[in-house]
Amino acid sequence: MSVRNRLDDLYARRLRAKLRQGPLPRHIGVIIDGNRRWARRMGFEDVREGHRHGAQHIARLMTWCEGLGIGHVTVYLASVDNLTKRASPEMAFLMRVIEDVVRDRLAAPGANWRVEPVGRLDMLPSSTAGVLKQAEEDTRGATGPELTLTIGYGSREEIVDAVRDLVLEGAADGKSLAEIAETVSVDALDSHLYTAGSPEPELIIRTSGEVRLSGFLLWQAKDSQLYFCDANWPGFRYLDLLRALRIWARKAAPSR
């Protein structure tokens, strides 16, 4: 182990000890970004390999969160905008990577995480949608943290779909348009979101130095703390996670 790694390990232990004394978020969201930049810096000829390393890194994140006692993690895999490019070789490659990692790591025997895919899964290749749905079924009885994978996701689309479902529900009950309008409320829409029943994220982390949400959980993130990290996603370390949690805890502690 290099001197730098030993120092990082010592610092991580000190941070972990401090975090044991204070609150931790129940739910964190992570916008994984910078896979290709990481691959380029690591010297890969095919920068798409960054997607494979990035997807595999999600299992490592879940191990960290499980060890810390964080019960819910939501990861942004691909947006609706991304999937409009699915005919491209890169998007096809990404879908194959997601299938492999979900099947072989995130929902593999011994992985104690409940996997829940959310988004417009009908936009995905049938093989990818099938792997995600099978993972959800296979992990339903897991007792560890819940891992929500947002894929084919966009907050605008989620809100539109929630309004549509609310209207259709009212119409099926025989309500008039005016009566349906009376039922529209924050709570009513919240119950029709893709993430209905899940706690709102208290902390959202974005890697790669980008300072934007890119349509991630806009409804749910109204009270979330945002943490922007310069590390590209495959290079995101346990120490980086602990730093984000430390900053969250400093701000959250007085209000708890």
PDB file of C-alpha atoms in Angstrom:
ATOM      1  CA  MET A   1       0.000   0.000   0.000  1.00  0.00           C
ATOM      2  CA  SER A   2       1.382   3.410  -0.974  1.00  0.00           C
ATOM      3  CA  VAL A   3       1.885   6.228   1.508  1.00  0.00           C
ATOM      4  CA  ARG A   4      -1.034   8.098  -0.107  1.00  0.00           C
ATOM      5  CA  ASN A   5      -3.318   5.097   0.283  1.00  0.00           C
ATOM      6  CA  ARG A   6      -2.293   4.615   3.906  1.00  0.00           C
ATOM      7  CA  LEU A   7      -3.020   8.270   4.661  1.00  0.00           C
ATOM      8  CA  ASP A   8      -6.398   8.044   2.886  1.00  0.00           C
ATOM      9  CA  ASP A   9      -7.240   4.908   4.864  1.00  0.00           C
ATOM     10  CA  LEU A  10      -6.316   6.597   8.159  1.00  0.00           C
ATOM     11  CA  TYR A  11      -8.382   9.667   7.265  1.00  0.00           C
ATOM     12  CA  ALA A  12     -11.353   7.478   6.269  1.00  0.00           C
ATOM     13  CA  ARG A  13     -11.227   5.710   9.629  1.00  0.00           C
ATOM     14  CA  ARG A  14     -11.234   9.031  11.472  1.00  0.00           C
ATOM     15  CA  LEU A  15     -14.186  10.284   9.437  1.00  0.00           C
ATOM     16  CA  ARG A  16     -16.071   7.029   9.972  1.00  0.00           C
ATOM     17  CA  ALA A  17     -15.546   7.307  13.721  1.00  0.00           C
ATOM     18  CA  LYS A  18     -16.916  10.865  13.730  1.00  0.00           C
ATOM     19  CA  LEU A  19     -19.922   9.874  11.636  1.00  0.00           C
ATOM     20  CA  ARG A  20     -20.883   7.231  14.196  1.00  0.00           C
ATOM     21  CA  GLN A  21     -21.582  10.063  16.639  1.00  0.00           C
ATOM     22  CA  GLY A  22     -24.097  11.885  14.460  1.00  0.00           C
ATOM     23  CA  PRO A  23     -26.988  11.416  12.045  1.00  0.00           C
ATOM     24  CA  LEU A  24     -26.737   9.791   8.646  1.00  0.00           C
ATOM     25  CA  PRO A  25     -29.192  10.188   5.776  1.00  0.00           C
ATOM     26  CA  ARG A  26     -31.719   7.400   5.324  1.00  0.00           C
ATOM     27  CA  HIS A  27     -31.645   7.854   1.558  1.00  0.00           C
ATOM     28  CA  ILE A  28     -28.969   9.132  -0.800  1.00  0.00           C
ATOM     29  CA  GLY A  29     -29.200   9.704  -4.526  1.00  0.00           C
ATOM     30  CA  VAL A  30     -26.171   9.459  -6.790  1.00  0.00           C
ATOM     31  CA  ILE A  31     -25.796  10.902 -10.285  1.00  0.00           C
ATOM     32  CA  ILE A  32     -22.965   8.811 -11.675  1.00  0.00           C
ATOM     33  CA  ASP A  33     -21.044  10.868 -14.192  1.00  0.00           C
ATOM     34  CA  GLY A  34     -17.595  10.909 -15.762  1.00  0.00           C
ATOM     35  CA  ASN A  35     -17.217   7.290 -16.876  1.00  0.00           C
ATOM     36  CA  ARG A  36     -15.702   8.149 -20.248  1.00  0.00           C
ATOM     37  CA  ARG A  37     -13.447  10.856 -18.811  1.00  0.00           C
ATOM     38  CA  TRP A  38     -12.151   8.366 -16.264  1.00  0.00           C
ATOM     39  CA  ALA A  39     -11.458   5.784 -18.985  1.00  0.00           C
ATOM     40  CA  ARG A  40      -9.640   8.370 -21.080  1.00  0.00           C
ATOM     41  CA  ARG A  41      -7.419   9.365 -18.159  1.00  0.00           C
ATOM     42  CA  MET A  42      -6.742   5.701 -17.385  1.00  0.00           C
ATOM     43  CA  GLY A  43      -5.549   5.139 -20.942  1.00  0.00           C
ATOM     44  CA  PHE A  44      -8.320   2.914 -22.307  1.00  0.00           C
ATOM     45  CA  GLU A  45      -8.428   2.873 -26.098  1.00  0.00           C
ATOM     46  CA  ASP A  46     -12.187   2.325 -25.986  1.00  0.00           C
ATOM     47  CA  VAL A  47     -13.566   4.919 -23.558  1.00  0.00           C
ATOM     48  CA  ARG A  48     -16.857   3.016 -23.422  1.00  0.00           C
ATOM     49  CA  GLU A  49     -15.086   0.681 -21.001  1.00  0.00           C
ATOM     50  CA  GLY A  50     -15.595   3.440 -18.456  1.00  0.00           C
ATOM     51  CA  HIS A  51     -19.287   2.500 -18.449  1.00  0.00           C
ATOM     52  CA  ARG A  52     -18.421  -1.065 -17.456  1.00  0.00           C
ATOM     53  CA  HIS A  53     -16.170   0.029 -14.615  1.00  0.00           C
ATOM     54  CA  GLY A  54     -18.753   2.608 -13.550  1.00  0.00           C
ATOM     55  CA  ALA A  55     -21.587   0.090 -13.470  1.00  0.00           C
ATOM     56  CA  GLN A  56     -19.480  -2.367 -11.492  1.00  0.00           C
ATOM     57  CA  HIS A  57     -18.652   0.418  -9.035  1.00  0.00           C
ATOM     58  CA  ILE A  58     -22.331   0.583  -7.999  1.00  0.00           C
ATOM     59  CA  ALA A  59     -21.924  -2.733  -6.149  1.00  0.00           C
ATOM     60  CA  ARG A  60     -19.005  -1.234  -4.233  1.00  0.00           C
ATOM     61  CA  LEU A  61     -21.126   1.812  -3.343  1.00  0.00           C
ATOM     62  CA  MET A  62     -23.867  -0.456  -2.015  1.00  0.00           C
ATOM     63  CA  THR A  63     -21.379  -2.344   0.141  1.00  0.00           C
ATOM     64  CA  TRP A  64     -20.196   0.945   1.613  1.00  0.00           C
ATOM     65  CA  CYS A  65     -23.733   2.177   2.258  1.00  0.00           C
ATOM     66  CA  GLU A  66     -24.795  -1.124   3.784  1.00  0.00           C
ATOM     67  CA  GLY A  67     -21.827  -0.959   6.154  1.00  0.00           C
ATOM     68  CA  LEU A  68     -22.765   2.577   7.153  1.00  0.00           C
ATOM     69  CA  GLY A  69     -26.426   1.722   7.739  1.00  0.00           C
ATOM     70  CA  ILE A  70     -27.873   3.783   4.874  1.00  0.00           C
ATOM     71  CA  GLY A  71     -31.094   2.057   3.927  1.00  0.00           C
ATOM     72  CA  HIS A  72     -31.914   3.443   0.500  1.00  0.00           C
ATOM     73  CA  VAL A  73     -29.749   4.411  -2.477  1.00  0.00           C
ATOM     74  CA  THR A  74     -31.022   5.722  -5.802  1.00  0.00           C
ATOM     75  CA  VAL A  75     -28.633   5.704  -8.761  1.00  0.00           C
ATOM     76  CA  TYR A  76     -29.167   7.581 -12.025  1.00  0.00           C
ATOM     77  CA  LEU A  77     -28.228   5.132 -14.784  1.00  0.00           C
ATOM     78  CA  ALA A  78     -29.690   6.628 -17.948  1.00  0.00           C
ATOM     79  CA  SER A  79     -32.112   9.417 -18.759  1.00  0.00           C
ATOM     80  CA  VAL A  80     -34.916   9.508 -21.298  1.00  0.00           C
ATOM     81  CA  ASP A  81     -32.661  11.759 -23.383  1.00  0.00           C
ATOM     82  CA  ASN A  82     -29.900   9.136 -23.260  1.00  0.00           C
ATOM     83  CA  LEU A  83     -32.239   6.447 -24.521  1.00  0.00           C
ATOM     84  CA  THR A  84     -33.326   8.461 -27.539  1.00  0.00           C
ATOM     85  CA  LYS A  85     -29.802   7.693 -28.756  1.00  0.00           C
ATOM     86  CA  ARG A  86     -30.100   3.976 -28.089  1.00  0.00           C
ATOM     87  CA  ALA A  87     -29.449   3.134 -31.728  1.00  0.00           C
ATOM     88  CA  SER A  88     -25.916   4.371 -31.257  1.00  0.00           C
ATOM     89  CA  PRO A  89     -23.187   1.773 -30.576  1.00  0.00           C
ATOM     90  CA  GLU A  90     -22.370   3.420 -27.255  1.00  0.00           C
ATOM     91  CA  MET A  91     -25.929   3.160 -25.935  1.00  0.00           C
ATOM     92  CA  ALA A  92     -26.193  -0.463 -27.052  1.00  0.00           C
ATOM     93  CA  PHE A  93     -22.912  -1.142 -25.247  1.00  0.00           C
ATOM     94  CA  LEU A  94     -24.219   0.571 -22.102  1.00  0.00           C
ATOM     95  CA  MET A  95     -27.384  -1.535 -22.103  1.00  0.00           C
ATOM     96  CA  ARG A  96     -25.337  -4.742 -22.336  1.00  0.00           C
ATOM     97  CA  VAL A  97     -23.134  -3.555 -19.481  1.00  0.00           C
ATOM     98  CA  ILE A  98     -26.178  -2.800 -17.329  1.00  0.00           C
ATOM     99  CA  GLU A  99     -27.597  -6.259 -18.015  1.00  0.00           C
ATOM    100  CA  ASP A 100     -24.312  -7.935 -17.037  1.00  0.00           C
ATOM    101  CA  VAL A 101     -23.785  -5.927 -13.858  1.00  0.00           C
ATOM    102  CA  VAL A 102     -27.381  -6.172 -12.637  1.00  0.00           C
ATOM    103  CA  ARG A 103     -27.511  -9.922 -13.241  1.00  0.00           C
ATOM    104  CA  ASP A 104     -23.994 -10.832 -12.069  1.00  0.00           C
ATOM    105  CA  ARG A 105     -23.394  -8.358  -9.242  1.00  0.00           C
ATOM    106  CA  LEU A 106     -26.336  -6.289  -8.061  1.00  0.00           C
ATOM    107  CA  ALA A 107     -28.824  -9.174  -7.982  1.00  0.00           C
ATOM    108  CA  ALA A 108     -26.357 -12.040  -7.665  1.00  0.00           C
ATOM    109  CA  PRO A 109     -26.683 -14.630  -4.881  1.00  0.00           C
ATOM    110  CA  GLY A 110     -25.144 -13.159  -1.764  1.00  0.00           C
ATOM    111  CA  ALA A 111     -25.972  -9.551  -2.678  1.00  0.00           C
ATOM    112  CA  ASN A 112     -28.487  -8.564  -0.023  1.00  0.00           C
ATOM    113  CA  TRP A 113     -29.978  -5.541  -1.797  1.00  0.00           C
ATOM    114  CA  ARG A 114     -33.530  -5.043  -3.022  1.00  0.00           C
ATOM    115  CA  VAL A 115     -33.274  -3.877  -6.620  1.00  0.00           C
ATOM    116  CA  GLU A 116     -36.059  -1.662  -7.946  1.00  0.00           C
ATOM    117  CA  PRO A 117     -35.873  -0.266 -11.493  1.00  0.00           C
ATOM    118  CA  VAL A 118     -37.928   2.880 -12.159  1.00  0.00           C
ATOM    119  CA  GLY A 119     -38.484   4.903 -15.295  1.00  0.00           C
ATOM    120  CA  ARG A 120     -39.961   4.255 -18.703  1.00  0.00           C
ATOM    121  CA  LEU A 121     -38.770   0.684 -18.988  1.00  0.00           C
ATOM    122  CA  ASP A 122     -40.721   0.284 -22.229  1.00  0.00           C
ATOM    123  CA  MET A 123     -38.046   2.454 -23.858  1.00  0.00           C
ATOM    124  CA  LEU A 124     -35.344  -0.119 -23.059  1.00  0.00           C
ATOM    125  CA  PRO A 125     -34.262  -3.050 -25.209  1.00  0.00           C
ATOM    126  CA  SER A 126     -36.426  -6.014 -24.225  1.00  0.00           C
ATOM    127  CA  SER A 127     -33.418  -7.915 -22.895  1.00  0.00           C
ATOM    128  CA  THR A 128     -32.437  -5.047 -20.576  1.00  0.00           C
ATOM    129  CA  ALA A 129     -35.983  -4.574 -19.296  1.00  0.00           C
ATOM    130  CA  GLY A 130     -36.221  -8.315 -18.718  1.00  0.00           C
ATOM    131  CA  VAL A 131     -33.028  -8.450 -16.664  1.00  0.00           C
ATOM    132  CA  LEU A 132     -34.156  -5.501 -14.528  1.00  0.00           C
ATOM    133  CA  LYS A 133     -37.604  -6.953 -13.878  1.00  0.00           C
ATOM    134  CA  GLN A 134     -36.114 -10.342 -13.026  1.00  0.00           C
ATOM    135  CA  ALA A 135     -33.690  -8.680 -10.613  1.00  0.00           C
ATOM    136  CA  GLU A 136     -36.587  -6.932  -8.901  1.00  0.00           C
ATOM    137  CA  GLU A 137     -38.396 -10.238  -8.504  1.00  0.00           C
ATOM    138  CA  ASP A 138     -35.319 -12.164  -7.359  1.00  0.00           C
ATOM    139  CA  THR A 139     -34.374  -9.602  -4.687  1.00  0.00           C
ATOM    140  CA  ARG A 140     -37.841  -8.921  -3.338  1.00  0.00           C
ATOM    141  CA  GLY A 141     -37.125 -10.759  -0.100  1.00  0.00           C
ATOM    142  CA  ALA A 142     -33.700  -9.211   0.548  1.00  0.00           C
ATOM    143  CA  THR A 143     -33.307  -7.567   3.928  1.00  0.00           C
ATOM    144  CA  GLY A 144     -30.514  -5.134   3.054  1.00  0.00           C
ATOM    145  CA  PRO A 145     -30.687  -1.623   1.600  1.00  0.00           C
ATOM    146  CA  GLU A 146     -32.996  -0.817  -1.284  1.00  0.00           C
ATOM    147  CA  LEU A 147     -31.254   0.076  -4.545  1.00  0.00           C
ATOM    148  CA  THR A 148     -33.413   2.063  -6.933  1.00  0.00           C
ATOM    149  CA  LEU A 149     -32.040   2.168 -10.474  1.00  0.00           C
ATOM    150  CA  THR A 150     -33.464   5.061 -12.484  1.00  0.00           C
ATOM    151  CA  ILE A 151     -33.227   4.175 -16.157  1.00  0.00           C
ATOM    152  CA  GLY A 152     -35.251   5.664 -18.966  1.00  0.00           C
ATOM    153  CA  TYR A 153     -35.901   8.302 -16.334  1.00  0.00           C
ATOM    154  CA  GLY A 154     -36.609  12.010 -16.355  1.00  0.00           C
ATOM    155  CA  SER A 155     -38.363  14.070 -13.693  1.00  0.00           C
ATOM    156  CA  ARG A 156     -40.548  15.853 -16.222  1.00  0.00           C
ATOM    157  CA  GLU A 157     -41.685  12.539 -17.642  1.00  0.00           C
ATOM    158  CA  GLU A 158     -42.277  11.191 -14.137  1.00  0.00           C
ATOM    159  CA  ILE A 159     -44.507  14.136 -13.225  1.00  0.00           C
ATOM    160  CA  VAL A 160     -46.396  13.926 -16.528  1.00  0.00           C
ATOM    161  CA  ASP A 161     -46.979  10.211 -15.971  1.00  0.00           C
ATOM    162  CA  ALA A 162     -48.137  10.862 -12.401  1.00  0.00           C
ATOM    163  CA  VAL A 163     -50.691  13.455 -13.564  1.00  0.00           C
ATOM    164  CA  ARG A 164     -51.864  11.130 -16.328  1.00  0.00           C
ATOM    165  CA  ASP A 165     -52.327   8.247 -13.893  1.00  0.00           C
ATOM    166  CA  LEU A 166     -54.220  10.479 -11.479  1.00  0.00           C
ATOM    167  CA  VAL A 167     -56.578  11.649 -14.225  1.00  0.00           C
ATOM    168  CA  LEU A 168     -57.142   8.133 -15.562  1.00  0.00           C
ATOM    169  CA  GLU A 169     -57.804   6.863 -12.058  1.00  0.00           C
ATOM    170  CA  GLY A 170     -60.453   9.529 -11.539  1.00  0.00           C
ATOM    171  CA  ALA A 171     -62.023   8.829 -14.927  1.00  0.00           C
ATOM    172  CA  ALA A 172     -62.196   5.112 -14.133  1.00  0.00           C
ATOM    173  CA  ASP A 173     -64.084   6.010 -10.941  1.00  0.00           C
ATOM    174  CA  GLY A 174     -66.598   7.975 -13.021  1.00  0.00           C
ATOM    175  CA  LYS A 175     -65.553  11.419 -11.818  1.00  0.00           C
ATOM    176  CA  SER A 176     -66.096  14.535 -13.898  1.00  0.00           C
ATOM    177  CA  LEU A 177     -63.187  16.681 -15.060  1.00  0.00           C
ATOM    178  CA  ALA A 178     -63.988  19.236 -12.351  1.00  0.00           C
ATOM    179  CA  GLU A 179     -64.065  16.522  -9.702  1.00  0.00           C
ATOM    180  CA  ILE A 180     -60.744  15.153 -10.903  1.00  0.00           C
ATOM    181  CA  ALA A 181     -59.242  18.642 -10.734  1.00  0.00           C
ATOM    182  CA  GLU A 182     -60.301  18.838  -7.097  1.00  0.00           C
ATOM    183  CA  THR A 183     -58.291  15.705  -6.324  1.00  0.00           C
ATOM    184  CA  VAL A 184     -55.020  17.139  -7.611  1.00  0.00           C
ATOM    185  CA  SER A 185     -52.703  17.833  -4.693  1.00  0.00           C
ATOM    186  CA  VAL A 186     -49.099  17.365  -3.670  1.00  0.00           C
ATOM    187  CA  ASP A 187     -49.955  14.185  -1.760  1.00  0.00           C
ATOM    188  CA  ALA A 188     -52.040  12.796  -4.608  1.00  0.00           C
ATOM    189  CA  LEU A 189     -49.297  13.329  -7.175  1.00  0.00           C
ATOM    190  CA  ASP A 190     -46.680  12.025  -4.781  1.00  0.00           C
ATOM    191  CA  SER A 191     -48.552   8.731  -4.517  1.00  0.00           C
ATOM    192  CA  HIS A 192     -48.439   8.312  -8.314  1.00  0.00           C
ATOM    193  CA  LEU A 193     -44.718   8.939  -8.792  1.00  0.00           C
ATOM    194  CA  TYR A 194     -42.417   6.123  -9.882  1.00  0.00           C
ATOM    195  CA  THR A 195     -40.846   6.319  -6.414  1.00  0.00           C
ATOM    196  CA  ALA A 196     -44.101   6.296  -4.423  1.00  0.00           C
ATOM    197  CA  GLY A 197     -43.589   4.843  -0.979  1.00  0.00           C
ATOM    198  CA  SER A 198     -39.863   5.568  -0.828  1.00  0.00           C
ATOM    199  CA  PRO A 199     -38.367   8.253   1.434  1.00  0.00           C
ATOM    200  CA  GLU A 200     -37.208  11.428  -0.238  1.00  0.00           C
ATOM    201  CA  PRO A 201     -33.420  11.664  -0.678  1.00  0.00           C
ATOM    202  CA  GLU A 202     -31.753  13.734   2.002  1.00  0.00           C
ATOM    203  CA  LEU A 203     -28.461  13.891   0.121  1.00  0.00           C
ATOM    204  CA  ILE A 204     -27.764  13.872  -3.631  1.00  0.00           C
ATOM    205  CA  ILE A 205     -24.195  13.365  -4.849  1.00  0.00           C
ATOM    206  CA  ARG A 206     -23.007  14.116  -8.372  1.00  0.00           C
ATOM    207  CA  THR A 207     -19.563  13.143  -9.581  1.00  0.00           C
ATOM    208  CA  SER A 208     -17.262  14.515 -12.329  1.00  0.00           C
ATOM    209  CA  GLY A 209     -17.458  18.173 -11.320  1.00  0.00           C
ATOM    210  CA  GLU A 210     -20.739  18.909 -13.106  1.00  0.00           C
ATOM    211  CA  VAL A 211     -22.983  21.194 -11.042  1.00  0.00           C
ATOM    212  CA  ARG A 212     -26.510  20.333 -12.167  1.00  0.00           C
ATOM    213  CA  LEU A 213     -29.232  17.763 -11.495  1.00  0.00           C
ATOM    214  CA  SER A 214     -29.950  16.828 -15.122  1.00  0.00           C
ATOM    215  CA  GLY A 215     -33.574  16.011 -14.399  1.00  0.00           C
ATOM    216  CA  PHE A 216     -32.849  13.693 -11.461  1.00  0.00           C
ATOM    217  CA  LEU A 217     -35.565  13.443  -8.769  1.00  0.00           C
ATOM    218  CA  LEU A 218     -36.591  17.088  -9.114  1.00  0.00           C
ATOM    219  CA  TRP A 219     -39.887  16.538  -7.280  1.00  0.00           C
ATOM    220  CA  GLN A 220     -38.322  14.477  -4.522  1.00  0.00           C
ATOM    221  CA  ALA A 221     -35.232  16.668  -4.069  1.00  0.00           C
ATOM    222  CA  LYS A 222     -36.942  19.808  -2.760  1.00  0.00           C
ATOM    223  CA  ASP A 223     -35.216  19.469   0.640  1.00  0.00           C
ATOM    224  CA  SER A 224     -32.155  17.491  -0.441  1.00  0.00           C
ATOM    225  CA  GLN A 225     -28.634  18.674   0.236  1.00  0.00           C
ATOM    226  CA  LEU A 226     -26.545  18.635  -2.937  1.00  0.00           C
ATOM    227  CA  TYR A 227     -22.911  17.559  -3.012  1.00  0.00           C
ATOM    228  CA  PHE A 228     -20.818  17.947  -6.156  1.00  0.00           C
ATOM    229  CA  CYS A 229     -17.605  15.940  -6.311  1.00  0.00           C
ATOM    230  CA  ASP A 230     -14.764  16.437  -8.799  1.00  0.00           C
ATOM    231  CA  ALA A 231     -13.912  12.711  -8.965  1.00  0.00           C
ATOM    232  CA  ASN A 232     -15.161  10.849 -12.021  1.00  0.00           C
ATOM    233  CA  TRP A 233     -17.551   8.104 -11.020  1.00  0.00           C
ATOM    234  CA  PRO A 234     -15.342   4.988 -11.338  1.00  0.00           C
ATOM    235  CA  GLY A 235     -12.722   6.831  -9.269  1.00  0.00           C
ATOM    236  CA  PHE A 236     -15.177   7.827  -6.531  1.00  0.00           C
ATOM    237  CA  ARG A 237     -13.724   6.509  -3.262  1.00  0.00           C
ATOM    238  CA  TYR A 238     -15.099   5.492   0.111  1.00  0.00           C
ATOM    239  CA  LEU A 239     -13.330   8.571   1.417  1.00  0.00           C
ATOM    240  CA  ASP A 240     -15.295  10.761  -1.014  1.00  0.00           C
ATOM    241  CA  LEU A 241     -18.548   9.252   0.245  1.00  0.00           C
ATOM    242  CA  LEU A 242     -17.559   9.862   3.859  1.00  0.00           C
ATOM    243  CA  ARG A 243     -16.704  13.489   3.080  1.00  0.00           C
ATOM    244  CA  ALA A 244     -20.130  14.010   1.527  1.00  0.00           C
ATOM    245  CA  LEU A 245     -21.784  12.420   4.564  1.00  0.00           C
ATOM    246  CA  ARG A 246     -19.731  14.559   6.946  1.00  0.00           C
ATOM    247  CA  ILE A 247     -20.871  17.766   5.242  1.00  0.00           C
ATOM    248  CA  TRP A 248     -24.473  16.541   5.260  1.00  0.00           C
ATOM    249  CA  ALA A 249     -24.264  15.665   8.961  1.00  0.00           C
ATOM    250  CA  ARG A 250     -22.859  19.087   9.876  1.00  0.00           C
ATOM    251  CA  LYS A 251     -25.813  20.810   8.238  1.00  0.00           C
ATOM    252  CA  ALA A 252     -28.442  18.303   9.316  1.00  0.00           C
ATOM    253  CA  ALA A 253     -27.495  17.910  12.976  1.00  0.00           C
ATOM    254  CA  PRO A 254     -28.881  21.259  14.274  1.00  0.00           C
ATOM    255  CA  SER A 255     -32.309  20.598  12.755  1.00  0.00           C
ATOM    256  CA  ARG A 256     -32.633  17.116  14.225  1.00  0.00           C
TER     257      ARG A 256
END
